[in-house]
Coordinates of C-alpha atoms and ligand atoms in Angstrom, one line a residue:
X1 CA 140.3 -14.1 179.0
X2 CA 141.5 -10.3 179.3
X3 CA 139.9 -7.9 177.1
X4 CA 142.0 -4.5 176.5
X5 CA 141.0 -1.1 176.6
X6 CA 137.1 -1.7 177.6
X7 CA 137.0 0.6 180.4
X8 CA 138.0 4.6 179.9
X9 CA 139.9 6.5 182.4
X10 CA 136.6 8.3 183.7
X11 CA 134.6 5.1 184.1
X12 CA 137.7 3.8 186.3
X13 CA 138.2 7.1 188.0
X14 CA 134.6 7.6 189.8
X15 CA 135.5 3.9 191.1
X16 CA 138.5 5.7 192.7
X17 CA 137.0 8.6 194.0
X18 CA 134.6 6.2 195.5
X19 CA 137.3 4.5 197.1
X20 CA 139.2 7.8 198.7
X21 CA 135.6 8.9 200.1
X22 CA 134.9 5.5 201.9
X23 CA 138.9 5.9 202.8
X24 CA 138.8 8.9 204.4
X25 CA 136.1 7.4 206.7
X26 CA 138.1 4.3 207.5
X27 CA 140.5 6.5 208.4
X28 CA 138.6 9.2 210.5
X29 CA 137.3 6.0 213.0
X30 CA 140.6 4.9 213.4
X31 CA 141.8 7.8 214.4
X32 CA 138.9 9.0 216.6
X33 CA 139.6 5.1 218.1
X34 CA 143.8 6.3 218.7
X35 CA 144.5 3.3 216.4
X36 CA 146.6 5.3 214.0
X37 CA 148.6 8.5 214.5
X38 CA 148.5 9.6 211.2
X39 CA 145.6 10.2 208.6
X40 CA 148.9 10.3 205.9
X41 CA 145.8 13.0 204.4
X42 CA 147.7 14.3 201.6
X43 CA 148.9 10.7 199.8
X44 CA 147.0 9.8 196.6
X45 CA 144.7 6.6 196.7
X46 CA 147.9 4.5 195.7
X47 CA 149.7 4.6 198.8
X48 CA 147.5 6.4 201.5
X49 CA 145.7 2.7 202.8
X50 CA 148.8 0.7 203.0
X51 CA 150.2 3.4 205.8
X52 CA 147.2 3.9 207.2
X53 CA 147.1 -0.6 207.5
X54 CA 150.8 -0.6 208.3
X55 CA 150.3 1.3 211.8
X56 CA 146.8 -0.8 211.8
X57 CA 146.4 -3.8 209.9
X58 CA 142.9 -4.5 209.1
X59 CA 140.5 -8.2 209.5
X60 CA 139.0 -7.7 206.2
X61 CA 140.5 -8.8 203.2
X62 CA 137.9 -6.9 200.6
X63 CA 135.6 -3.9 201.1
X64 CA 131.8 -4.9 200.4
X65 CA 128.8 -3.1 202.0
X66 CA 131.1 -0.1 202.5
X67 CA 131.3 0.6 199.0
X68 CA 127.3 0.1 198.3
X69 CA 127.2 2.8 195.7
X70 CA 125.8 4.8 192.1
X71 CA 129.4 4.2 191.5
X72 CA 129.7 0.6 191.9
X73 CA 125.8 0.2 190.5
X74 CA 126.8 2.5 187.1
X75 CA 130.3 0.3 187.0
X76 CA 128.0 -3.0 187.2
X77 CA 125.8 -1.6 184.4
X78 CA 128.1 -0.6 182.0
X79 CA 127.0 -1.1 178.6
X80 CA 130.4 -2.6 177.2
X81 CA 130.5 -4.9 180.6
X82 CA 126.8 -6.1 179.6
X83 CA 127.7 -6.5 176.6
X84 CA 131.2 -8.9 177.2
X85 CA 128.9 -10.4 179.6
X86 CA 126.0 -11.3 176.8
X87 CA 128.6 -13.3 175.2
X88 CA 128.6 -15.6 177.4
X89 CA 126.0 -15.6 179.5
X90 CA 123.1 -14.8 176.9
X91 CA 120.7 -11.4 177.2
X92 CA 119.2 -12.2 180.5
X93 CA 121.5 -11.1 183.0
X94 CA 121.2 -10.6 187.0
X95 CA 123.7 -9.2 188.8
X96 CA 125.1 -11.1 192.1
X97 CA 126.0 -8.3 195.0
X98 CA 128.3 -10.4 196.0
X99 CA 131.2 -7.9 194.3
X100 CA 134.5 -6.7 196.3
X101 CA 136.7 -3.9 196.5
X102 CA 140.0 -5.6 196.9
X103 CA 143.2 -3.5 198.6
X104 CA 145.6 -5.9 198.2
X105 CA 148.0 -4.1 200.7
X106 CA 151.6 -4.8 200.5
X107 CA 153.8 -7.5 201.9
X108 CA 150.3 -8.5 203.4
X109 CA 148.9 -12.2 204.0
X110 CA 145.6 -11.9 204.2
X111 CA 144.8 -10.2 201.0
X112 CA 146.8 -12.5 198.8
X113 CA 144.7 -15.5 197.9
X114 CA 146.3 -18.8 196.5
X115 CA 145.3 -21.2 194.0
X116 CA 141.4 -21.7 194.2
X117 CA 138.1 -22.0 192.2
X118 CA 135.5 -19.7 193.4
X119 CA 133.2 -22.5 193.4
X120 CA 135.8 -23.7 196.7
X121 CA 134.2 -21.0 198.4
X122 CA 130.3 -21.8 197.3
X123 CA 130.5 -25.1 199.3
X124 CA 130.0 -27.6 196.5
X125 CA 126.6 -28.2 195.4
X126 CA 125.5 -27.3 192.2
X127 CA 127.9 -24.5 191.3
X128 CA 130.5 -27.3 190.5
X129 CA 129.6 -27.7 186.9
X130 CA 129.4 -25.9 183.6
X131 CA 126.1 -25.6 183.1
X132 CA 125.7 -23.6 186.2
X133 CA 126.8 -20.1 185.5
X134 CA 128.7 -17.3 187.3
X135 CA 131.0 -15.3 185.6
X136 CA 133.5 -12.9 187.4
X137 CA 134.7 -9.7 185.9
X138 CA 138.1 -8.6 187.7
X139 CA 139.2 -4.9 187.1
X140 CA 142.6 -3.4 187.8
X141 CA 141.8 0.0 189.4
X142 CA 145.2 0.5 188.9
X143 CA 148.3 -0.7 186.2
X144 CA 149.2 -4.3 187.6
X145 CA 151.8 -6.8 187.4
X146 CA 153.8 -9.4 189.2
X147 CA 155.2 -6.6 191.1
X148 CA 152.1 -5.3 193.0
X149 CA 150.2 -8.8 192.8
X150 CA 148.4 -9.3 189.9
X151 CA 146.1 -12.4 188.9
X152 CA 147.4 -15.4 187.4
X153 CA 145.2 -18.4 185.8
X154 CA 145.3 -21.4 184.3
X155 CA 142.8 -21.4 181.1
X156 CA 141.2 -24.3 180.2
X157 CA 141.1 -25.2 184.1
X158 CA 137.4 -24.6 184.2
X159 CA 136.9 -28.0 182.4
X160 CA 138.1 -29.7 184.8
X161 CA 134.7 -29.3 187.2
X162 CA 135.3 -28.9 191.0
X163 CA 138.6 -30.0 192.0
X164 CA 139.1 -31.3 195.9
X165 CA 140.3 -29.0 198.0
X166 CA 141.3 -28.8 201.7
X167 CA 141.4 -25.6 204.2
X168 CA 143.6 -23.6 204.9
X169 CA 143.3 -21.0 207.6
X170 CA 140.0 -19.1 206.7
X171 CA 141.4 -20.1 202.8
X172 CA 140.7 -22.7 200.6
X173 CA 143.3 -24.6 198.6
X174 CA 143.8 -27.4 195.9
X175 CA 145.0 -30.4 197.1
X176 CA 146.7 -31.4 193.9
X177 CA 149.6 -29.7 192.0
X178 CA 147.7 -27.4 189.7
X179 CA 150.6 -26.0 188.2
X180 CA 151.9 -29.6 187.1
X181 CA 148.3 -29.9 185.3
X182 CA 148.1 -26.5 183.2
X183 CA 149.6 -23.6 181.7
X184 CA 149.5 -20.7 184.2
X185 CA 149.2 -17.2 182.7
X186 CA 150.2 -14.2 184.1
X187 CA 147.7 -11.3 183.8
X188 CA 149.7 -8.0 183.8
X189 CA 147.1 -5.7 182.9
X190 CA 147.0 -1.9 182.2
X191 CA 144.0 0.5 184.2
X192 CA 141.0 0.0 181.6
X193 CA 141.5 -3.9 181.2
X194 CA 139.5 -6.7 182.2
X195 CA 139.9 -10.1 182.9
X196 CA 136.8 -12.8 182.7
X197 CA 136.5 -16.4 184.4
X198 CA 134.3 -18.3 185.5
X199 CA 133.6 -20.2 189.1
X200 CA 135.7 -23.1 188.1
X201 CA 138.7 -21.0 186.6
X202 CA 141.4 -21.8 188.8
X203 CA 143.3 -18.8 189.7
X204 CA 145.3 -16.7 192.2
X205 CA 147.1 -13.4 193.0
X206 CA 150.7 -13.0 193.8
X207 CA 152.2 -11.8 196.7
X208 CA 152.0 -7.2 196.5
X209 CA 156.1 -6.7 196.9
X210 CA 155.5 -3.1 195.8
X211 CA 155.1 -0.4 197.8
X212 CA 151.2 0.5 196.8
X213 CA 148.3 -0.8 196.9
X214 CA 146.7 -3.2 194.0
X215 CA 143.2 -1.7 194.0
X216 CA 140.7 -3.7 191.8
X217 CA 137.1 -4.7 192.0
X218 CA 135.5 -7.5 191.2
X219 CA 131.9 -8.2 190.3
X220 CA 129.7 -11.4 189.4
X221 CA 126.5 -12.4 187.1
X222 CA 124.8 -15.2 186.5
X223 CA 121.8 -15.8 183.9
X224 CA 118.6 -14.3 185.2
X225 CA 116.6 -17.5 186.8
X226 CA 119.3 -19.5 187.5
X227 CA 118.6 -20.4 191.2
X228 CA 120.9 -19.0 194.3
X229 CA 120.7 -22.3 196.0
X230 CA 125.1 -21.5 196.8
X231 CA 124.4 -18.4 198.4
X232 CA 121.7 -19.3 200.9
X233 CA 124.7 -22.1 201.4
X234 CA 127.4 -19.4 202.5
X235 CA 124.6 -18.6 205.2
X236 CA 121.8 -17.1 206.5
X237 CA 121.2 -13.3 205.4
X238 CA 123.4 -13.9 202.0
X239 CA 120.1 -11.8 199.9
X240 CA 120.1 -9.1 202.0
X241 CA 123.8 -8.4 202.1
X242 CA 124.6 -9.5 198.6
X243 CA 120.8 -8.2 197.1
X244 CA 120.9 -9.4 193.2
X245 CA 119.9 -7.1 190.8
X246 CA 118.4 -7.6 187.3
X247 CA 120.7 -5.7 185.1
X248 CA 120.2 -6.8 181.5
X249 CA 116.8 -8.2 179.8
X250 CA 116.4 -7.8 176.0
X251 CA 112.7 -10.3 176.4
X252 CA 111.6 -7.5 178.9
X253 CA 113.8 -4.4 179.3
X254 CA 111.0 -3.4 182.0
X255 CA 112.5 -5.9 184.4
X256 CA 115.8 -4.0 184.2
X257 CA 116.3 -2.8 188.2
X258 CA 117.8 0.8 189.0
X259 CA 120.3 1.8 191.7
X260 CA 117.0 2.7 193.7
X261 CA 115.1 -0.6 193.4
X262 CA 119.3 -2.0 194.3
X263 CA 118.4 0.1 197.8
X264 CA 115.2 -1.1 198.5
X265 CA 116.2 -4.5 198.2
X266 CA 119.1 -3.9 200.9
X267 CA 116.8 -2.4 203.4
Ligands
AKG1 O1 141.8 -9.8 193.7 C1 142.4 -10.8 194.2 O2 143.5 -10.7 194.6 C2 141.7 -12.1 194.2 C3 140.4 -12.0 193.5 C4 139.7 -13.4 193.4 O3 140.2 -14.4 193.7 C5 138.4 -13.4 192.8 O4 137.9 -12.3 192.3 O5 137.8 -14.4 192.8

């Protein structure tokens, strides 16, 4: 589901300015390192990373631990995000780290993911039904369409539990036609959007043919309680990189954690 407007420019704008600070000191070490010639210092946030990644493309497909932030904690905790997410997920709400900063880099392979459930990536267990909740909030840092790769998803897809898959590279991809089976909707989306899904919403981005970059960031939270059995799953050291965070209690507001007790937890 997309929800218009939620977001205003200022909420969306410290994101950025989060993103041109850790930016800058990408590109400072791969300068120091001679793997770039050019800082390209005086381009705007849009198109600075995908010159920087055409004289040096990068391994990593989303920024995590380098964007550990205020700004990413006070985007998490948004009020109107809380509240979307209450909908759905009822007042008790915890906060899974495990939230990217996606430059989806032009003509580029590795950050274009195709078809998939997030629950693919969760290897199986008990994340492969309905009752078992994470919901995923995705947010265009910048306007996006089919153009510059935007999402696409097929709704009603999340009923249809965990569908087999097969790998694919270091991806992981339907084995059956899922395109034959549902409607696919494109998600062009305006700065201040957001789309929701779940971990058994199929979806996918397109291919970036622009020549910017599709900045977004994407953020997860399950009901408070609801065991992490997946994570421990993905591997060993998955609490300290990805530290949960209680963000929303309405039983007991004490238990709501701040950006310092987000810290401590990472240490
Ligand atoms: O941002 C993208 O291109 C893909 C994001 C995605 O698949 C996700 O958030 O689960």
């Amino acid at each position: 589901m997309i929800l218009q407007n939620v977001l205003s420019p200022a909420e969306i704008q410290s994101v950025t300015d989060l993103i041109a600070r850790v930016m800058d000191e990408k590109t400072e070490v791969l300068f120091r390192e001679g793997r770039i010639a050019n800082k390209y210092a005086e381009l705007p946030v849009e198109t600075r990373w995908a010159k920087i990644c055409e004289m040096s493309p990068q391994q990593a497909s989303g920024w995590n631990q380098e964007v550990f932030s205020q700004a990413v904690y006070e985007l998490c905790t948004n009020s109107k995000l809380l509240n979307s997410c209450e909908q759905y997920l009822g007042p008790e709400i915890t906060l899974n780290g495990d939230y990217w900063v996606r430059p989806k880099v032009p003509h580029e392979d590795l950050t274009t993911l195709p078809w998939h459930q997030d629950s693919f990536y969760y290897n199986g267990a008990e994340n492969d039904n309905l009752s078992y909740r994470i919901l995923s909030f995705w947010i265009p840092l910048v306007d996006v369409d089919e153009r510059n790769g935007c999402m696409q998803v097929i709704p009603g897809s999340h009923k249809w539990g965990l569908i087999p898959y097969a790998s694919l590279g270091n991806k992981r991809v339907p084995v059956e036609d899922v395109e034959a089976r549902g409607e696919v909707i494109t998600a062009r989306m305006k700065k201040g959007d957001i789309l929701i899904f779940n971990q058994l919403t199929l979806h996918r981005s397109l291919p970036n043919v622009s020549e910017g970059v599709r900045w977004s960031i994407d953020i997860r939270y399950t009901p408070t309680g609801q065991s992490f059995s997946w994570h421990e799953l993905t591997g060993p050291g998955f609490e300290q990189r990805y530290s949960t965070l209680i963000v929303r209690s309405r039983c007991n507001p004490e238990r709501v954690q701040d950006f310092n007790d987000w810290k401590t937890k990472k240490q």
